[in-house]
Amino acid sequence: MTRIVLLGGGVGGTMVSNQLARQLKEEILRGEVEVTVINESDVHVYQPLFLYMAFDQAVPADAHRAEKSVLNRHVKLVIGNADRVDRENNMVRMSDGQTIPYDYLVIATGSRPDMGSVPGLIEGGHTFYTEDSALKLRAALQSFQGGRLVVTVGVPHKCPVAPLEFTLMVDDWLTAQGLGKTSQVVYTYPIGRLHILEPIADWANEIFPARGIETHTFFNAETVDPEKKTLTSMEGETLSYDLLVAIPPHAGQDVIKRSGLGDAGQWIPTDRHSLQMEGADNIYVLGDATNVPISKAGSTAHFQADVVSSNLANRIRGGQGSHRYNGKVFCFIETGRDQATYVKFDYEHPPMPQAPSEMIHLYKLAFNKMYWLSAAGVL
Ligand SMILES: Cc1cc2nc3c(=O)[nH]c(=O)nc-3n(C[C@H](O)[C@H](O)[C@H](O)COP(=O)(O)OP(=O)(O)OC[C@H]3O[C@@H](n4cnc5c(N)ncnc54)[C@H](O)[C@@H]3O)c2cc1C
């Protein structure tokens, strides 16, 4: 029996397991292959809706499905916290003492926003990168009376475009609330342009000034003073705010640290084409958990899932597992309340934002509903 274990049942882990269950259905039914997902929660959460929750355009129930219901019925599900990966013995050790042996391990543990990385940020700032925080931001926006709304971005973070989307959406939202004239939206970014991907930075560089959004580059948030309502950068600049919204730097999950698998940021060194963990023939990594030089996004995990599942199924059937990931990413970008654009890029081709339209916005809203088909491996 060949045991394939997926550590993490979010976008990447769920998609790989569902695709494997289809591709290896006969082998699973004959008892030759077993596919097991380990996830700490029994609820699958569609994170892109957090952005809409902040604006009261979605509620948590819209983003939740039972993990069991999203998985193919031939996939086993273990709910619990993985304490560490024991590579010597090819097993995952769970916090409750259970051990889950594997022949192949797929790591898809995602990433976590680290609000604690900037002193004062937890007390003085908001974010929309978790469900709880998006709901708190919703309340803060509902009681906002106007003033300086500062959006500060740290890197690395998942979803390369969500900070731009929030900035443009909140700008439109303030106008719709009648607060446009008494408010100023401010956007800060750590390097010398408005986005890490140059074509997207050039695009934002046209749109932000035209919308009256104040920008500060080379701004790495260092401290927040919640009493004085100020944000100070490592470069020595201090901005006052009435409402502070942060996309803080992210790190890999603690289980990666405990397992000794990660680099300084707890990202797992991963071959950018084969998606195998460096130096490990039987471990694949996908989604946010890798150190692959490409944006961390659900679409990245999706395209990588196609490669990982194809290679695993192929190897189990006696092939070489030679499918390669080409760095493909696709992201919609909301540019306001009712317009959006999109970018598509890979290792060789940079993103080229298209002209925004209402049609693309409607596509994004439609995809938010179709995600569940995509997770199930149907799309
Ligand atoms: C506000 C917001 C907006 C976004 N918008 C978009 C968008 O428009 N388009 C897009 O492509 N992407 C978007 N993303 C990013 C996208 O959600 C992530 O990149 C994607 O979920 C990454 O998939 P993953 O499988 O790597 O990790 P995840 O989907 O985060 O899954 C990781 C799983 O591992 C589990 N896990 C972690 N540690 C353990 C452990 N020790 N034991 C057991 N289980 C564990 C977690 O519980 C989780 O279920 C957005 C994210 C946010 C927050």
Short mmCIF file of C-alpha atoms and ligand atoms in Angstrom, two decimals:
data_model
loop_
_atom_site.label_atom_id
_atom_site.label_comp_id
_atom_site.label_asym_id
_atom_site.label_seq_id
_atom_site.Cartn_x
_atom_site.Cartn_y
_atom_site.Cartn_z
CA MET A 1 0.00 0.00 0.00
CA THR A 2 1.37 3.44 -0.96
CA ARG A 3 0.40 6.11 1.55
CA ILE A 4 0.13 9.70 0.33
CA VAL A 5 -0.31 12.22 3.14
CA LEU A 6 -1.31 15.85 2.54
CA LEU A 7 -0.30 18.11 5.41
CA GLY A 8 -2.73 21.05 5.20
CA GLY A 9 -6.27 20.93 3.84
CA GLY A 10 -6.56 24.47 2.46
CA VAL A 11 -6.47 25.33 -1.25
CA GLY A 12 -3.38 23.31 -2.21
CA GLY A 13 -3.90 20.23 -0.03
CA THR A 14 -7.57 19.89 -0.92
CA MET A 15 -7.00 20.27 -4.66
CA VAL A 16 -4.11 17.78 -4.77
CA SER A 17 -6.03 15.19 -2.77
CA ASN A 18 -9.18 15.49 -4.89
CA GLN A 19 -7.20 15.28 -8.11
CA LEU A 20 -5.31 12.22 -6.80
CA ALA A 21 -8.55 10.55 -5.77
CA ARG A 22 -9.74 10.81 -9.37
CA GLN A 23 -6.48 9.93 -11.07
CA LEU A 24 -5.80 6.97 -8.75
CA LYS A 25 -9.39 5.86 -8.20
CA GLU A 26 -8.78 2.27 -9.33
CA GLU A 27 -5.64 1.92 -7.19
CA ILE A 28 -7.49 3.34 -4.17
CA LEU A 29 -10.42 0.97 -4.67
CA ARG A 30 -8.02 -1.99 -4.94
CA GLY A 31 -6.43 -0.94 -1.61
CA GLU A 32 -3.05 -0.20 -3.23
CA VAL A 33 -3.07 3.55 -2.53
CA GLU A 34 -4.37 5.60 0.40
CA VAL A 35 -4.75 9.41 0.32
CA THR A 36 -5.01 11.18 3.70
CA VAL A 37 -5.46 14.90 4.41
CA ILE A 38 -4.42 16.32 7.79
CA ASN A 39 -6.02 19.65 8.65
CA GLU A 40 -6.27 21.45 11.97
CA SER A 41 -9.86 22.54 11.39
CA ASP A 42 -12.90 20.66 10.10
CA VAL A 43 -13.96 23.84 8.28
CA HIS A 44 -12.55 24.83 4.89
CA VAL A 45 -12.32 28.62 4.66
CA TYR A 46 -12.22 30.57 1.37
CA GLN A 47 -9.93 33.41 2.41
CA PRO A 48 -10.48 35.88 -0.49
CA LEU A 49 -13.91 36.67 0.99
CA PHE A 50 -12.23 38.33 4.00
CA LEU A 51 -11.70 41.38 1.75
CA TYR A 52 -15.45 41.57 1.09
CA MET A 53 -16.30 40.90 4.76
CA ALA A 54 -14.46 44.10 5.70
CA PHE A 55 -16.92 46.02 3.50
CA ASP A 56 -19.94 44.03 4.74
CA GLN A 57 -20.32 42.47 1.29
CA ALA A 58 -19.87 38.90 2.59
CA VAL A 59 -20.36 37.11 5.90
CA PRO A 60 -18.36 34.19 7.34
CA ALA A 61 -20.99 31.61 6.31
CA ASP A 62 -20.30 32.51 2.66
CA ALA A 63 -16.67 31.46 3.09
CA HIS A 64 -17.19 28.23 5.07
CA ARG A 65 -17.77 24.62 4.03
CA ALA A 66 -17.16 21.46 6.02
CA GLU A 67 -13.76 20.13 4.87
CA LYS A 68 -15.25 16.64 4.61
CA SER A 69 -17.85 17.92 2.12
CA VAL A 70 -15.15 19.47 -0.10
CA LEU A 71 -13.08 16.26 -0.23
CA ASN A 72 -13.61 13.34 -2.57
CA ARG A 73 -15.20 10.45 -0.65
CA HIS A 74 -12.13 8.28 -1.25
CA VAL A 75 -9.88 10.71 0.66
CA LYS A 76 -9.34 10.11 4.39
CA LEU A 77 -9.48 13.18 6.65
CA VAL A 78 -7.64 13.54 9.96
CA ILE A 79 -8.60 16.64 11.95
CA GLY A 80 -5.86 17.77 14.31
CA ASN A 81 -2.73 19.83 14.74
CA ALA A 82 0.45 18.41 13.23
CA ASP A 83 3.27 18.92 15.69
CA ARG A 84 6.10 18.05 13.31
CA VAL A 85 7.26 16.14 10.29
CA ASP A 86 9.60 13.31 11.30
CA ARG A 87 11.60 12.77 8.12
CA GLU A 88 13.80 10.07 9.59
CA ASN A 89 10.79 7.84 10.15
CA ASN A 90 8.63 9.14 7.27
CA MET A 91 5.75 10.13 9.52
CA VAL A 92 3.80 13.15 10.70
CA ARG A 93 3.67 13.41 14.47
CA MET A 94 0.42 14.96 15.72
CA SER A 95 0.11 17.11 18.86
CA ASP A 96 -2.22 14.49 20.39
CA GLY A 97 0.48 11.81 20.08
CA GLN A 98 -0.95 10.13 16.98
CA THR A 99 1.53 9.27 14.21
CA ILE A 100 0.64 9.24 10.52
CA PRO A 101 3.15 7.39 8.32
CA TYR A 102 3.68 8.32 4.69
CA ASP A 103 5.45 7.11 1.57
CA TYR A 104 4.87 10.47 -0.11
CA LEU A 105 4.22 13.68 1.82
CA VAL A 106 2.72 16.82 0.31
CA ILE A 107 3.13 19.94 2.45
CA ALA A 108 0.55 22.69 1.94
CA THR A 109 0.44 24.41 5.32
CA GLY A 110 0.06 27.95 3.96
CA SER A 111 1.34 31.09 5.66
CA ARG A 112 0.39 33.38 8.53
CA PRO A 113 0.22 37.18 8.76
CA ASP A 114 2.40 38.33 11.64
CA MET A 115 0.79 41.44 13.19
CA GLY A 116 3.18 41.02 16.16
CA SER A 117 6.16 41.80 13.94
CA VAL A 118 5.50 45.55 14.31
CA PRO A 119 5.30 46.71 17.96
CA GLY A 120 2.00 48.50 18.64
CA LEU A 121 0.32 47.24 15.48
CA ILE A 122 -1.97 44.73 17.22
CA GLU A 123 -3.20 47.46 19.62
CA GLY A 124 -3.29 50.34 17.13
CA GLY A 125 -4.03 48.80 13.76
CA HIS A 126 -6.41 46.62 11.81
CA THR A 127 -6.03 44.05 9.06
CA PHE A 128 -8.38 41.97 6.90
CA TYR A 129 -6.06 38.98 6.46
CA THR A 130 -7.91 36.75 8.94
CA GLU A 131 -11.62 36.30 9.43
CA ASP A 132 -11.75 37.78 12.95
CA SER A 133 -9.69 40.79 11.93
CA ALA A 134 -11.81 41.42 8.83
CA LEU A 135 -14.93 41.51 11.03
CA LYS A 136 -13.25 43.94 13.46
CA LEU A 137 -12.24 46.12 10.53
CA ARG A 138 -15.84 46.02 9.28
CA ALA A 139 -16.95 47.48 12.63
CA ALA A 140 -14.18 50.11 12.54
CA LEU A 141 -15.15 51.17 9.01
CA GLN A 142 -18.84 51.38 9.96
CA SER A 143 -17.99 53.83 12.77
CA PHE A 144 -15.33 55.76 10.81
CA GLN A 145 -16.16 59.45 10.71
CA GLY A 146 -13.55 60.43 8.12
CA GLY A 147 -9.89 61.41 8.41
CA ARG A 148 -6.60 59.78 7.42
CA LEU A 149 -6.98 56.10 6.52
CA VAL A 150 -3.50 54.62 6.20
CA VAL A 151 -2.89 51.27 4.44
CA THR A 152 0.59 49.96 5.25
CA VAL A 153 2.05 46.93 3.46
CA GLY A 154 4.84 44.60 4.62
CA VAL A 155 6.42 41.80 2.59
CA PRO A 156 6.23 38.93 1.97
CA HIS A 157 2.46 38.52 2.08
CA LYS A 158 -0.07 36.25 0.40
CA CYS A 159 -2.31 37.49 -2.40
CA PRO A 160 -0.05 39.93 -4.22
CA VAL A 161 -2.87 42.30 -5.13
CA ALA A 162 -5.20 42.33 -2.08
CA PRO A 163 -3.53 45.47 -0.59
CA LEU A 164 -4.12 47.36 -3.87
CA GLU A 165 -7.67 46.06 -4.02
CA PHE A 166 -8.41 47.16 -0.46
CA THR A 167 -6.93 50.61 -1.08
CA LEU A 168 -8.99 51.21 -4.22
CA MET A 169 -12.14 49.68 -2.73
CA VAL A 170 -11.93 51.74 0.46
CA ASP A 171 -11.38 54.89 -1.59
CA ASP A 172 -14.64 54.22 -3.48
CA TRP A 173 -16.39 53.15 -0.28
CA LEU A 174 -15.52 56.42 1.51
CA THR A 175 -16.99 58.40 -1.39
CA ALA A 176 -20.16 56.29 -1.31
CA GLN A 177 -20.45 56.91 2.45
CA GLY A 178 -20.21 60.66 1.89
CA LEU A 179 -16.79 60.72 3.58
CA GLY A 180 -14.71 61.24 0.44
CA LYS A 181 -14.14 64.97 0.97
CA THR A 182 -13.19 64.66 4.64
CA SER A 183 -10.94 61.61 4.20
CA GLN A 184 -7.49 60.96 2.80
CA VAL A 185 -6.42 57.44 1.78
CA VAL A 186 -2.69 56.87 2.27
CA TYR A 187 -0.73 53.83 0.96
CA THR A 188 2.79 52.82 2.04
CA TYR A 189 5.07 50.20 0.45
CA PRO A 190 8.46 48.90 1.62
CA ILE A 191 10.49 49.26 -1.61
CA GLY A 192 10.99 52.18 -4.01
CA ARG A 193 7.78 51.60 -5.99
CA LEU A 194 4.13 50.79 -5.28
CA HIS A 195 4.32 47.02 -5.83
CA ILE A 196 6.97 44.34 -5.95
CA LEU A 197 5.99 43.37 -9.53
CA GLU A 198 7.13 46.27 -11.69
CA PRO A 199 4.30 46.31 -14.28
CA ILE A 200 1.73 46.30 -11.45
CA ALA A 201 3.67 49.12 -9.72
CA ASP A 202 3.60 51.14 -12.98
CA TRP A 203 -0.13 50.52 -13.29
CA ALA A 204 -0.78 51.60 -9.68
CA ASN A 205 1.45 54.61 -10.23
CA GLU A 206 -1.05 55.91 -12.78
CA ILE A 207 -4.23 55.00 -10.91
CA PHE A 208 -3.35 56.05 -7.34
CA PRO A 209 -2.45 59.72 -8.03
CA ALA A 210 -5.46 60.06 -10.36
CA ARG A 211 -7.67 58.92 -7.46
CA GLY A 212 -5.96 61.32 -5.03
CA ILE A 213 -4.37 58.49 -2.99
CA GLU A 214 -1.26 59.65 -1.12
CA THR A 215 1.67 57.23 -1.48
CA HIS A 216 4.87 56.67 0.49
CA THR A 217 7.50 54.24 -0.83
CA PHE A 218 10.62 52.98 1.01
CA PHE A 219 8.34 52.74 4.03
CA ASN A 220 8.98 49.72 6.28
CA ALA A 221 6.70 49.95 9.31
CA GLU A 222 8.74 49.84 12.51
CA THR A 223 6.41 50.93 15.32
CA VAL A 224 2.87 52.08 15.94
CA ASP A 225 1.94 54.45 18.78
CA PRO A 226 -1.74 53.64 19.44
CA GLU A 227 -2.12 56.63 21.82
CA LYS A 228 -0.75 59.26 19.45
CA LYS A 229 -2.11 57.36 16.42
CA THR A 230 1.16 57.46 14.54
CA LEU A 231 3.01 54.93 12.38
CA THR A 232 6.78 55.25 12.11
CA SER A 233 8.97 53.59 9.48
CA MET A 234 12.49 52.18 9.77
CA GLU A 235 13.46 54.90 7.32
CA GLY A 236 12.46 57.54 9.92
CA GLU A 237 9.17 58.81 8.48
CA THR A 238 6.16 59.25 10.81
CA LEU A 239 2.57 59.28 9.53
CA SER A 240 -0.48 60.17 11.57
CA TYR A 241 -3.63 58.12 11.08
CA ASP A 242 -7.25 57.97 12.14
CA LEU A 243 -7.65 54.39 10.93
CA LEU A 244 -4.68 52.12 10.25
CA VAL A 245 -5.02 49.00 8.09
CA ALA A 246 -1.97 46.74 7.78
CA ILE A 247 -1.02 43.88 5.54
CA PRO A 248 1.80 42.70 7.82
CA PRO A 249 4.76 40.57 6.72
CA HIS A 250 3.92 36.85 6.64
CA ALA A 251 5.88 33.82 7.81
CA GLY A 252 5.58 30.06 7.31
CA GLN A 253 3.68 27.99 9.87
CA ASP A 254 5.10 26.92 13.23
CA VAL A 255 4.97 23.23 12.26
CA ILE A 256 7.58 23.99 9.58
CA LYS A 257 9.83 25.59 12.20
CA ARG A 258 9.34 22.72 14.66
CA SER A 259 10.21 20.27 11.87
CA GLY A 260 13.37 22.16 10.92
CA LEU A 261 12.26 22.30 7.30
CA GLY A 262 12.20 26.06 6.68
CA ASP A 263 14.57 28.94 5.98
CA ALA A 264 14.69 32.09 8.15
CA GLY A 265 11.12 33.01 7.17
CA GLN A 266 10.00 29.37 7.63
CA TRP A 267 9.49 28.95 3.87
CA ILE A 268 10.46 25.48 2.63
CA PRO A 269 13.29 25.33 0.07
CA THR A 270 11.49 23.90 -2.96
CA ASP A 271 12.50 23.14 -6.55
CA ARG A 272 10.63 25.76 -8.57
CA HIS A 273 9.77 23.34 -11.40
CA SER A 274 9.32 19.89 -9.83
CA LEU A 275 7.92 21.33 -6.54
CA GLN A 276 9.86 18.71 -4.59
CA MET A 277 11.40 19.81 -1.33
CA GLU A 278 15.09 20.31 -1.95
CA GLY A 279 16.96 17.13 -1.04
CA ALA A 280 13.77 15.10 -0.54
CA ASP A 281 12.56 12.83 -3.32
CA ASN A 282 9.31 11.86 -1.58
CA ILE A 283 8.20 15.30 -0.31
CA TYR A 284 6.36 17.85 -2.47
CA VAL A 285 5.51 21.39 -1.35
CA LEU A 286 2.97 23.79 -2.82
CA GLY A 287 1.09 27.01 -2.18
CA ASP A 288 2.22 29.63 0.29
CA ALA A 289 4.56 27.23 2.15
CA THR A 290 7.26 27.17 -0.55
CA ASN A 291 10.18 29.54 -1.06
CA VAL A 292 9.48 29.50 -4.82
CA PRO A 293 10.09 32.99 -6.31
CA ILE A 294 6.49 33.62 -7.34
CA SER A 295 3.48 35.29 -5.69
CA LYS A 296 1.76 33.43 -2.87
CA ALA A 297 -1.85 33.05 -4.04
CA GLY A 298 -4.67 30.55 -4.21
CA SER A 299 -4.28 30.46 -7.99
CA THR A 300 -0.58 29.62 -7.55
CA ALA A 301 -1.57 26.70 -5.32
CA HIS A 302 -4.17 25.67 -7.90
CA PHE A 303 -1.74 25.55 -10.84
CA GLN A 304 0.87 23.86 -8.66
CA ALA A 305 -1.71 21.27 -7.54
CA ASP A 306 -2.09 20.15 -11.16
CA VAL A 307 1.66 19.48 -11.34
CA VAL A 308 2.00 17.77 -7.94
CA SER A 309 -1.00 15.47 -8.42
CA SER A 310 0.04 14.55 -11.97
CA ASN A 311 3.58 13.73 -10.87
CA LEU A 312 2.47 11.67 -7.89
CA ALA A 313 -0.12 9.70 -9.89
CA ASN A 314 2.40 9.19 -12.67
CA ARG A 315 5.15 7.98 -10.31
CA ILE A 316 2.81 5.59 -8.53
CA ARG A 317 1.93 4.10 -11.91
CA GLY A 318 5.60 3.61 -12.78
CA GLY A 319 6.33 6.91 -14.56
CA GLN A 320 9.08 9.44 -13.94
CA GLY A 321 6.93 12.31 -12.56
CA SER A 322 8.38 14.82 -15.00
CA HIS A 323 5.60 17.47 -15.13
CA ARG A 324 7.00 20.94 -14.42
CA TYR A 325 5.44 24.05 -12.88
CA ASN A 326 6.11 27.12 -15.05
CA GLY A 327 5.33 29.77 -12.41
CA LYS A 328 1.76 30.41 -13.62
CA VAL A 329 -0.35 32.78 -11.50
CA PHE A 330 -3.71 34.41 -12.31
CA CYS A 331 -5.23 37.14 -10.12
CA PHE A 332 -8.29 39.30 -10.44
CA ILE A 333 -7.81 42.84 -9.10
CA GLU A 334 -10.81 44.78 -7.78
CA THR A 335 -10.20 48.42 -8.71
CA GLY A 336 -13.19 49.83 -6.85
CA ARG A 337 -16.68 48.80 -5.85
CA ASP A 338 -17.83 47.75 -9.33
CA GLN A 339 -14.77 47.53 -11.59
CA ALA A 340 -11.89 45.04 -11.76
CA THR A 341 -8.98 43.95 -13.92
CA TYR A 342 -6.74 40.86 -13.89
CA VAL A 343 -3.13 39.78 -14.30
CA LYS A 344 -1.66 36.53 -15.57
CA PHE A 345 2.06 35.82 -15.37
CA ASP A 346 4.68 33.11 -14.97
CA TYR A 347 8.46 32.73 -14.56
CA GLU A 348 9.07 34.00 -18.10
CA HIS A 349 6.23 36.47 -18.70
CA PRO A 350 5.55 39.51 -16.49
CA PRO A 351 2.01 40.59 -15.54
CA MET A 352 0.27 43.12 -17.82
CA PRO A 353 -2.80 44.61 -16.09
CA GLN A 354 -5.71 45.09 -18.51
CA ALA A 355 -8.15 48.02 -18.57
CA PRO A 356 -10.63 47.62 -15.67
CA SER A 357 -14.25 46.83 -16.48
CA GLU A 358 -17.48 45.91 -14.75
CA MET A 359 -17.47 42.60 -16.63
CA ILE A 360 -14.17 41.53 -15.01
CA HIS A 361 -15.56 42.53 -11.60
CA LEU A 362 -18.56 40.27 -12.25
CA TYR A 363 -16.20 37.44 -13.24
CA LYS A 364 -14.38 37.82 -9.95
CA LEU A 365 -17.64 37.67 -8.00
CA ALA A 366 -18.65 34.61 -10.03
CA PHE A 367 -15.31 32.92 -9.31
CA ASN A 368 -15.83 33.53 -5.59
CA LYS A 369 -18.88 31.28 -5.89
CA MET A 370 -17.27 28.76 -8.26
CA TYR A 371 -14.23 28.29 -6.00
CA TRP A 372 -15.87 25.25 -4.44
CA LEU A 373 -15.97 23.47 -7.81
CA SER A 374 -12.34 24.33 -8.30
CA ALA A 375 -11.42 22.96 -4.84
CA ALA A 376 -13.36 19.79 -5.64
CA GLY A 377 -11.19 19.36 -8.73
CA VAL A 378 -14.10 19.86 -11.15
CA LEU A 379 -12.83 23.18 -12.63
C1 LIG B 1 -7.78 38.67 2.30
C2 LIG B 1 -7.22 37.67 1.34
C3 LIG B 1 -7.56 37.76 0.00
C4 LIG B 1 -7.04 36.84 -0.90
N1 LIG B 1 -7.41 36.93 -2.21
C5 LIG B 1 -6.93 36.04 -3.11
C6 LIG B 1 -7.34 36.12 -4.47
O1 LIG B 1 -8.15 36.96 -4.86
N2 LIG B 1 -6.79 35.23 -5.33
C7 LIG B 1 -5.89 34.28 -4.93
O2 LIG B 1 -5.43 33.49 -5.78
N3 LIG B 1 -5.49 34.17 -3.63
C8 LIG B 1 -6.00 35.04 -2.72
N4 LIG B 1 -5.63 34.94 -1.40
C9 LIG B 1 -4.53 34.02 -1.01
C10 LIG B 1 -4.95 32.58 -0.84
O3 LIG B 1 -6.04 32.45 0.06
C11 LIG B 1 -3.76 31.77 -0.31
O4 LIG B 1 -2.62 32.07 -1.06
C12 LIG B 1 -4.07 30.28 -0.43
O5 LIG B 1 -5.09 29.93 0.49
C13 LIG B 1 -2.82 29.44 -0.17
O6 LIG B 1 -3.15 28.08 -0.24
P1 LIG B 1 -2.35 27.02 0.65
O7 LIG B 1 -2.93 25.70 0.36
O8 LIG B 1 -0.90 27.22 0.47
O9 LIG B 1 -2.65 27.46 2.16
P2 LIG B 1 -4.05 27.59 2.89
O10 LIG B 1 -5.17 27.64 1.93
O11 LIG B 1 -3.90 28.72 3.85
O12 LIG B 1 -4.18 26.22 3.69
C14 LIG B 1 -3.27 25.85 4.69
C15 LIG B 1 -3.96 24.80 5.56
O13 LIG B 1 -2.99 24.17 6.40
C16 LIG B 1 -3.56 24.01 7.68
N5 LIG B 1 -2.49 23.89 8.65
C17 LIG B 1 -1.48 24.78 8.90
N6 LIG B 1 -0.69 24.33 9.88
C18 LIG B 1 -1.20 23.13 10.26
C19 LIG B 1 -0.82 22.17 11.25
N7 LIG B 1 0.22 22.36 12.06
N8 LIG B 1 -1.59 21.06 11.39
C20 LIG B 1 -2.67 20.83 10.60
N9 LIG B 1 -3.07 21.71 9.65
C21 LIG B 1 -2.33 22.84 9.48
C22 LIG B 1 -4.42 25.26 7.86
O14 LIG B 1 -5.41 25.06 8.84
C23 LIG B 1 -5.01 25.43 6.47
O15 LIG B 1 -6.24 24.74 6.33
C24 LIG B 1 -6.16 35.81 -0.46
C25 LIG B 1 -5.85 35.70 0.90
C26 LIG B 1 -6.38 36.61 1.79
C27 LIG B 1 -6.06 36.48 3.26
#
